[in-house]
Short mmCIF file of C-alpha atoms and ligand atoms in Angstrom, two decimals:
data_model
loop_
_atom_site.label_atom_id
_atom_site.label_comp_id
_atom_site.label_asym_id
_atom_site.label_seq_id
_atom_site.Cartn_x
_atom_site.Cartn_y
_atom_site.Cartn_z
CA UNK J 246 -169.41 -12.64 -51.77
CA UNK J 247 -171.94 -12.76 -54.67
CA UNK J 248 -173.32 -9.49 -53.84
CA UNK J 249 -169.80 -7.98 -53.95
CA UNK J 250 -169.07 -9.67 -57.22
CA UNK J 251 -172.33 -8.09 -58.78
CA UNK J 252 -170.97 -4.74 -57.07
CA UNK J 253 -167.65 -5.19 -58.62
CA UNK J 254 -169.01 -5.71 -61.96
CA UNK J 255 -171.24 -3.27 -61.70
CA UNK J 256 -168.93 -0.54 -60.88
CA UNK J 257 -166.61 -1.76 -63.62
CA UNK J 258 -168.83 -1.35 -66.14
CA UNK J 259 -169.99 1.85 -64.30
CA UNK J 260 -166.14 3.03 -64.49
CA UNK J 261 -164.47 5.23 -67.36
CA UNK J 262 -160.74 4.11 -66.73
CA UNK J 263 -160.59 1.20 -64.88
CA UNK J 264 -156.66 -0.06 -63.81
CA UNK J 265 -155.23 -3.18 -62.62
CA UNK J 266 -152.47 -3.63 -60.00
CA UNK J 267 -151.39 -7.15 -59.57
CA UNK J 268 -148.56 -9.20 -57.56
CA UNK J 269 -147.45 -12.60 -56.56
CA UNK J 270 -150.77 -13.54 -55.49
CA UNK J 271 -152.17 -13.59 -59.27
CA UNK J 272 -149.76 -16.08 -60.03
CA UNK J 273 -150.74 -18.42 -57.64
CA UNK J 274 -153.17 -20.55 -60.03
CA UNK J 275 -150.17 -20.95 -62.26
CA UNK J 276 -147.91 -23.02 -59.82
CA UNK J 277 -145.49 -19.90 -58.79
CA UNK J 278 -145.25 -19.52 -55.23
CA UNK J 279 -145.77 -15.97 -53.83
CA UNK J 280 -143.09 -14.38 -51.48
CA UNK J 281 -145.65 -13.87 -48.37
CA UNK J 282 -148.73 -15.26 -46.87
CA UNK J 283 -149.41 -18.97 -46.90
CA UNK J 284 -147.30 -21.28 -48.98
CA UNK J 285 -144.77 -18.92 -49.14
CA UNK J 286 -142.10 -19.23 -51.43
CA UNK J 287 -138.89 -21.00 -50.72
CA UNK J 288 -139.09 -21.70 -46.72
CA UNK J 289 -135.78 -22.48 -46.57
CA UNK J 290 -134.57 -19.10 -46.94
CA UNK J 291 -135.24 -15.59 -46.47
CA UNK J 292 -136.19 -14.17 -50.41
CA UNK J 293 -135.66 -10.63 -49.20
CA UNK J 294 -132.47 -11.61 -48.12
CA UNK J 295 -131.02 -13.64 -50.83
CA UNK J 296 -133.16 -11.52 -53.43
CA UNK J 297 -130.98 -8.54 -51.97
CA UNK J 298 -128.93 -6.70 -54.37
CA UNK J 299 -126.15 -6.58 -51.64
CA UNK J 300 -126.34 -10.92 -52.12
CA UNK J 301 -126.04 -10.82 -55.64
CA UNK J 302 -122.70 -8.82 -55.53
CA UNK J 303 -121.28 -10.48 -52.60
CA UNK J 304 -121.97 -14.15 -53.53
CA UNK J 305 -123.06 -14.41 -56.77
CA UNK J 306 -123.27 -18.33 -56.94
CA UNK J 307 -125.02 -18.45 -54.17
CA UNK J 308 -128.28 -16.30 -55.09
CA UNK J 309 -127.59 -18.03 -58.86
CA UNK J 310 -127.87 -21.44 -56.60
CA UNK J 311 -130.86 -20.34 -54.25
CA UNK J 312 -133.08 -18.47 -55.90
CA UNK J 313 -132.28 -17.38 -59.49
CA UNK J 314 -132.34 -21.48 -60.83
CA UNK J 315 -135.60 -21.81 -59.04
CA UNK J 316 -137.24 -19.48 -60.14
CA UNK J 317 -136.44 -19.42 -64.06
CA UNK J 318 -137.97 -23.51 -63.64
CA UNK J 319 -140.99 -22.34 -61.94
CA UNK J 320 -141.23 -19.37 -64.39
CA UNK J 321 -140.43 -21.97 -67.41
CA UNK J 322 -143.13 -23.87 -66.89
CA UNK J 323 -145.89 -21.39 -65.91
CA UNK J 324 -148.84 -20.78 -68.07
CA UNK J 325 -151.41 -17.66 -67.30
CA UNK J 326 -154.77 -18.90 -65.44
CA UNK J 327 -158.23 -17.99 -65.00
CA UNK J 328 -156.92 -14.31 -63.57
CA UNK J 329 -154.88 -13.64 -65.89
CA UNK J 330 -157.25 -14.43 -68.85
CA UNK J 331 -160.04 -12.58 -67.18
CA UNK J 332 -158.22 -9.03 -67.20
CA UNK J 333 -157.02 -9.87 -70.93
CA UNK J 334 -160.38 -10.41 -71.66
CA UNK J 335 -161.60 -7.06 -69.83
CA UNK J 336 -159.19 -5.69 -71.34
CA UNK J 337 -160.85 -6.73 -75.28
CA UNK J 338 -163.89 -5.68 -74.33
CA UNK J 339 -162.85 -2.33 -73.75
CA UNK J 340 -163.27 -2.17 -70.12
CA UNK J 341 -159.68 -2.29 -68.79
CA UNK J 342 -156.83 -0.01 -69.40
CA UNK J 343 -153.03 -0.70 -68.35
CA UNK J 344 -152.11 -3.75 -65.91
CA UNK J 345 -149.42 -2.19 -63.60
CA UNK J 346 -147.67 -5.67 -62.39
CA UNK J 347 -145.23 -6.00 -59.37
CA UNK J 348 -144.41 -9.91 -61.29
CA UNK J 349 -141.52 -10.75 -63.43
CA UNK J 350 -143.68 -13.72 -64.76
CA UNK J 351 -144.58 -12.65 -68.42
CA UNK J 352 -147.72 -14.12 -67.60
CA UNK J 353 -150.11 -10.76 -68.24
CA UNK J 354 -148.87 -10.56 -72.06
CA UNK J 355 -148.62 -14.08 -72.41
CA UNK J 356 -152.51 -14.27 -71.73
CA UNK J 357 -153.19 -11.41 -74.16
CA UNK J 358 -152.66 -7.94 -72.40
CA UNK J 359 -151.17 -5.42 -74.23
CA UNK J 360 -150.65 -2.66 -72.37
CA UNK J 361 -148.61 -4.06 -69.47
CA UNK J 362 -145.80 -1.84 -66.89
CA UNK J 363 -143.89 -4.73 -65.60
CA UNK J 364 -142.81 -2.38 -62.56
CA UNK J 365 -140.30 -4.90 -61.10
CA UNK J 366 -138.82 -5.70 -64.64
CA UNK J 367 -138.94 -9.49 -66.18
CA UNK J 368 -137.42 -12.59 -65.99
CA UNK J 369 -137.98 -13.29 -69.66
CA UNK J 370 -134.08 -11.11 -69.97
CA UNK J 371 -130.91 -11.71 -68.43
CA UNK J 372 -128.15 -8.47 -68.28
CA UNK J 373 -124.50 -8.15 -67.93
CA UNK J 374 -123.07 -6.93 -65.06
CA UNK J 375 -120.63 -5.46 -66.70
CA UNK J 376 -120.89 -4.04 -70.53
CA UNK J 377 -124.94 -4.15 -69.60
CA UNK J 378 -126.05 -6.09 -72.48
CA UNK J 379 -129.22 -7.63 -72.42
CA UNK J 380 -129.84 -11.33 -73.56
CA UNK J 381 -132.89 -13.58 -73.45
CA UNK J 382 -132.89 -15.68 -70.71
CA UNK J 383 -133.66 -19.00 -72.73
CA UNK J 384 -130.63 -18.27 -74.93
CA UNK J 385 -128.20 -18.84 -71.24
CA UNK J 386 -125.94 -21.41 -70.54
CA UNK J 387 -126.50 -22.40 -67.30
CA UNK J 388 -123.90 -25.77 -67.52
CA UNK J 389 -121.69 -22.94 -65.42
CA UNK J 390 -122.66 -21.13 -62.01
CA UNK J 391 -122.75 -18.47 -62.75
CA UNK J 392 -123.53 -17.66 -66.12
CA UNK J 393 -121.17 -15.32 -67.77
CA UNK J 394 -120.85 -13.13 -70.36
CA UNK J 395 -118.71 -13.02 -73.51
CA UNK J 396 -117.05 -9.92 -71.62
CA UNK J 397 -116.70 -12.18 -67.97
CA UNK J 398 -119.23 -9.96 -66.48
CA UNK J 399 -121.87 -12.56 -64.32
CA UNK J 400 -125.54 -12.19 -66.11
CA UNK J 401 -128.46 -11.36 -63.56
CA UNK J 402 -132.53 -11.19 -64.15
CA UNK J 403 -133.55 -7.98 -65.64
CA UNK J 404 -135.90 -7.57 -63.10
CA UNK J 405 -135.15 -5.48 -59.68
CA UNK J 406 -134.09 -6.72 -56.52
CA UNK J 407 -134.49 -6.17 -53.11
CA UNK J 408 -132.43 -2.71 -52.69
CA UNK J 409 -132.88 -1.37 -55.98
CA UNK J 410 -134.35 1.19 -57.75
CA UNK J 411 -137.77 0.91 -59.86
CA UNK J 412 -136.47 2.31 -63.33
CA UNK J 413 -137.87 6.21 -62.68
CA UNK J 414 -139.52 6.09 -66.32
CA UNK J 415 -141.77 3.02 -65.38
CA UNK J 416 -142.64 4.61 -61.66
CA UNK J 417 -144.00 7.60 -63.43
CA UNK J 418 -145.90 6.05 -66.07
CA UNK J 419 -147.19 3.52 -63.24
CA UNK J 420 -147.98 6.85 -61.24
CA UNK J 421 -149.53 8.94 -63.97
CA UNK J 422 -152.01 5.80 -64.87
CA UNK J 423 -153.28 5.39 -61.34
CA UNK J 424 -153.46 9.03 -60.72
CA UNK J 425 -156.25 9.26 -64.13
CA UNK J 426 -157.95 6.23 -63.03
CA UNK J 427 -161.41 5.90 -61.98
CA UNK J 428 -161.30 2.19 -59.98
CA UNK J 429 -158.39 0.49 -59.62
CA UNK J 430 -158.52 -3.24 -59.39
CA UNK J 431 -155.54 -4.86 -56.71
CA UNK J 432 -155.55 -8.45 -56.82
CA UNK J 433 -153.53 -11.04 -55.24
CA UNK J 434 -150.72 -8.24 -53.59
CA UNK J 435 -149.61 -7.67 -50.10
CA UNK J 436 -149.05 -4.06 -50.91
CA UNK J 437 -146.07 -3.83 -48.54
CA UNK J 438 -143.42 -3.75 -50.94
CA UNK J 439 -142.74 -0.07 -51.22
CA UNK J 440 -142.54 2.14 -53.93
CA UNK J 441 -145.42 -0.24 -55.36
CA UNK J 442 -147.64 -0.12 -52.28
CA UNK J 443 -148.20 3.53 -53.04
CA UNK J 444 -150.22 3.11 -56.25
CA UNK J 445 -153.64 2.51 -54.32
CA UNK J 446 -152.77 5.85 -52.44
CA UNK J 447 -152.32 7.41 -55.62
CA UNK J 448 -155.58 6.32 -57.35
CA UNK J 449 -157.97 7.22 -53.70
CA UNK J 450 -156.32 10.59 -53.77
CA UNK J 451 -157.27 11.15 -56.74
CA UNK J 452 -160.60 10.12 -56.16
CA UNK J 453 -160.79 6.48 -57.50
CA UNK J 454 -162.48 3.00 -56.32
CA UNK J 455 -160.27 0.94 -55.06
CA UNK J 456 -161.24 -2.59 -55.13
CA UNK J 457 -158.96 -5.70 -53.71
CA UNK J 458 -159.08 -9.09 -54.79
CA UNK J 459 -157.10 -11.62 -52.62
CA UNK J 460 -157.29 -14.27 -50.13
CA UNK J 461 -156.45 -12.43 -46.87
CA UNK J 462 -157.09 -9.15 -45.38
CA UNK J 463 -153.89 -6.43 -46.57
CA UNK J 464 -153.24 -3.64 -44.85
CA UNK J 465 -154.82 -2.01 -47.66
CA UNK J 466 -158.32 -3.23 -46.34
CA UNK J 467 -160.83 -1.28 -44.77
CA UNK J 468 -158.19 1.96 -45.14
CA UNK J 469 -157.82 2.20 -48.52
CA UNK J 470 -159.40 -0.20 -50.77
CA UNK J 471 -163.27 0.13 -50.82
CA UNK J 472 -164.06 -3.26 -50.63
CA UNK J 473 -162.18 -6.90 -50.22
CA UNK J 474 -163.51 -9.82 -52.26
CA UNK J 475 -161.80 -12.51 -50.74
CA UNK J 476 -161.08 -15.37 -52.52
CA UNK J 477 -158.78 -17.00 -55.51
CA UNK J 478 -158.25 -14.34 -58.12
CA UNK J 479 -159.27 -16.57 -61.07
CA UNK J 480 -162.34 -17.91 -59.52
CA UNK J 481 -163.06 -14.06 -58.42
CA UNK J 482 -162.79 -12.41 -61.86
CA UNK J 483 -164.18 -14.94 -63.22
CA UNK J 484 -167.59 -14.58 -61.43
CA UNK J 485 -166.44 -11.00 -62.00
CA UNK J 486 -166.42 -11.45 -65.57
CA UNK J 487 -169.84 -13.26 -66.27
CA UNK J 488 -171.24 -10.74 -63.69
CA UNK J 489 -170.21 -8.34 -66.60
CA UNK J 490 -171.57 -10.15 -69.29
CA UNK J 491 -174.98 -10.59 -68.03
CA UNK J 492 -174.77 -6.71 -67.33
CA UNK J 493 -174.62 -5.72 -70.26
CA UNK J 494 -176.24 -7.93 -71.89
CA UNK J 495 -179.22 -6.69 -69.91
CA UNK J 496 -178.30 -3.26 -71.17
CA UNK J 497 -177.63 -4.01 -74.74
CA UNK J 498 -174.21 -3.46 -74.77
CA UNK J 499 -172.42 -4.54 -77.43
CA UNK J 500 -169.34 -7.47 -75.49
P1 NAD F 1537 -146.51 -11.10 -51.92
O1 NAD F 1537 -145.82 -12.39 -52.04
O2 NAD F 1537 -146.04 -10.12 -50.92
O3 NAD F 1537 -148.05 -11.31 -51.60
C1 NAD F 1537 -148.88 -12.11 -52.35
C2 NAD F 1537 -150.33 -11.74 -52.00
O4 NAD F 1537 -151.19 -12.54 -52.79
C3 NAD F 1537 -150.71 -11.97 -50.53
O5 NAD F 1537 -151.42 -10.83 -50.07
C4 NAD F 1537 -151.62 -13.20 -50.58
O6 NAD F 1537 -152.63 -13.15 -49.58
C5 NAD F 1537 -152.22 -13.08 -51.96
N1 NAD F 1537 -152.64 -14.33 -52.59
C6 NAD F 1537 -152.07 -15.55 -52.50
N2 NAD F 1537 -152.70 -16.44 -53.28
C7 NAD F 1537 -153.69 -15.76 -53.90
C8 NAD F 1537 -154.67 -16.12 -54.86
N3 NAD F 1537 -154.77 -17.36 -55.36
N4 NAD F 1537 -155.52 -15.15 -55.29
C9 NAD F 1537 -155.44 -13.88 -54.81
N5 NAD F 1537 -154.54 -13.49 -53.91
C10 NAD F 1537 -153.65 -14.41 -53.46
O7 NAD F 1537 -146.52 -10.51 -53.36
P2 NAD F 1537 -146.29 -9.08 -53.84
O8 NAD F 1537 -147.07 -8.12 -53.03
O9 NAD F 1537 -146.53 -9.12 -55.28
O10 NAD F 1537 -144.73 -8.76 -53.55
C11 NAD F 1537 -143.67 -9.67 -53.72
C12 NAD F 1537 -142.64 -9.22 -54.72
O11 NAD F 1537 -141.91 -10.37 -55.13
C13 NAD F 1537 -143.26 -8.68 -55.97
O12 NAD F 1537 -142.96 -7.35 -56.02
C14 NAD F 1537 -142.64 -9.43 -57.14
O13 NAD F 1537 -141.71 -8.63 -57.80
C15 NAD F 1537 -141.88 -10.56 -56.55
N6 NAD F 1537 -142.46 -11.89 -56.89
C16 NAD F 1537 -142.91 -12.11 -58.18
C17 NAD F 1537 -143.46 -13.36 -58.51
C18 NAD F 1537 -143.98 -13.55 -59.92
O14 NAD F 1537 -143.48 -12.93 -60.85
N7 NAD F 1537 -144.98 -14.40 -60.12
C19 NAD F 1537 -143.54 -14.36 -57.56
C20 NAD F 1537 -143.04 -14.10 -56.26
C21 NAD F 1537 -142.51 -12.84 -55.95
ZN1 ZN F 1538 -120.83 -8.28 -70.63
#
């Protein structure tokens, strides 16, 4: 592992464009339960199921009830970790680019990134239904299952569901930035959620490193991704991080 963290440093610091794909699993440290793998979020029901688009229209007091109340608490409550601060922190010293992020957590900005796709939308906003309008999600009243709006339409996550469509101007821009990369960094996702699981594909065609950081193998690993460093994501960049630091210290670069 320490050999790989040296590696990872050193072929960050070797990198022109460096990229950062991120899911569930980043959020981890921050109490918010991923959707797969151990610990998996919400065991009494299926999240692909009542996170379905299809759910939300048929029974919308139900996926309000089951999953949408959950998660705003968990999401309330959630401040970025170690992972999060790390790629911040990469990113103010000038060796990370854009964070493409499959989470709906806030927590990439909220630890100082700036240049952030949120791929699957945000939580942070709530939107009609109906007349579309977009409110912040604090700003609800939630003394009424579900929410409404002024115009009776029900208010949903602005985020996308199971059976929807990434917004086409955020798949391209996600698409574009991996294709110009030179290593892209995949922590803490599955990579089975589709069209999201093609960005490594994107960045090794175009001739990239690909380097995953998460607790289990993916079936990115050993196909696509050059190397695994398995572990917690904020103990990983971390290491990552003062691996860095020490790097170019060593070579008189300026943090
Ligand atoms: P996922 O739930 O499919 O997979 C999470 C991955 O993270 C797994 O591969 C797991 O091994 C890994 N992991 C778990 N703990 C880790 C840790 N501490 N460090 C590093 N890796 C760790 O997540 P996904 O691939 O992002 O897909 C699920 C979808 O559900 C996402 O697209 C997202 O929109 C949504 N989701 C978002 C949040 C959030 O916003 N925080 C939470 C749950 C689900
Ligand atoms: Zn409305």
């Amino acid at each position: 592992m320490n050999a790989l963290i040296e590696k990872a440093a050193r072929d960050i610091v070797d990198a022109g464009r460096v990229v950062a794909l991120t899911g569930a699993g980043i959020s981890v440290e921050s109490g918010i339960p991923p959707f797969r793998g151990k610990g998996g979020l919400w065991e009494k029901f299926d999240p692909m199921e009542v996170g379905h688009i299809s759910a939300l229209l048929r029974d919308p007091v139900k996926v309000w009830n089951a999953l949408f109340l959950e998660l705003g608490r968990k999401l309330k409550s959630a401040e970025p970790n170690a992972a999060h601060i790390c790629l911040a922190g990469l990113e103010r010293r000038g060796k990370l680019g854009t964070v493409i992020t499959q989470n709906i957590d806030g927590l990439h900005q909220k630890a100082g990134s700036t240049d952030v796709i949120e791929f699957h939308g945000t939580f942070a906003w709530q939107r009609c239904m109906v007349c579309d309008i977009r409110v912040p999600s604090e700003t609800l009243d939630l003394s009424r299952i579900p929410p409404r709006c002024d115009c009776g339409g029900v208010y949903r996550p602005d985020c996308v569901l199971f059976g929807e469509r990434i917004p086409p101007g955020d798949l391209q821009r996600a698409e574009a930035v991996a294709a110009r990369c030179d290593l892209l960094l995949v922590t803490g996702t599955s990579a089975v959620v589709q069209p999201a699981a093609m960005i490594p594909f994107v960045a090794r065609d175009n001739g990239a490193r690909v380097i995953e950081i998460n607790t289990e193998q993916t079936p990115l690993t050993g196909r696509v991704s050059d190397y695994l460093i398995r572990g917690q994501a904020g103990k990983v960049l971390s290491a990552i991080v003062d691996a860095l630091d020490r790097i170019s210290e060593k070579a008189g670069y300026k943090r």
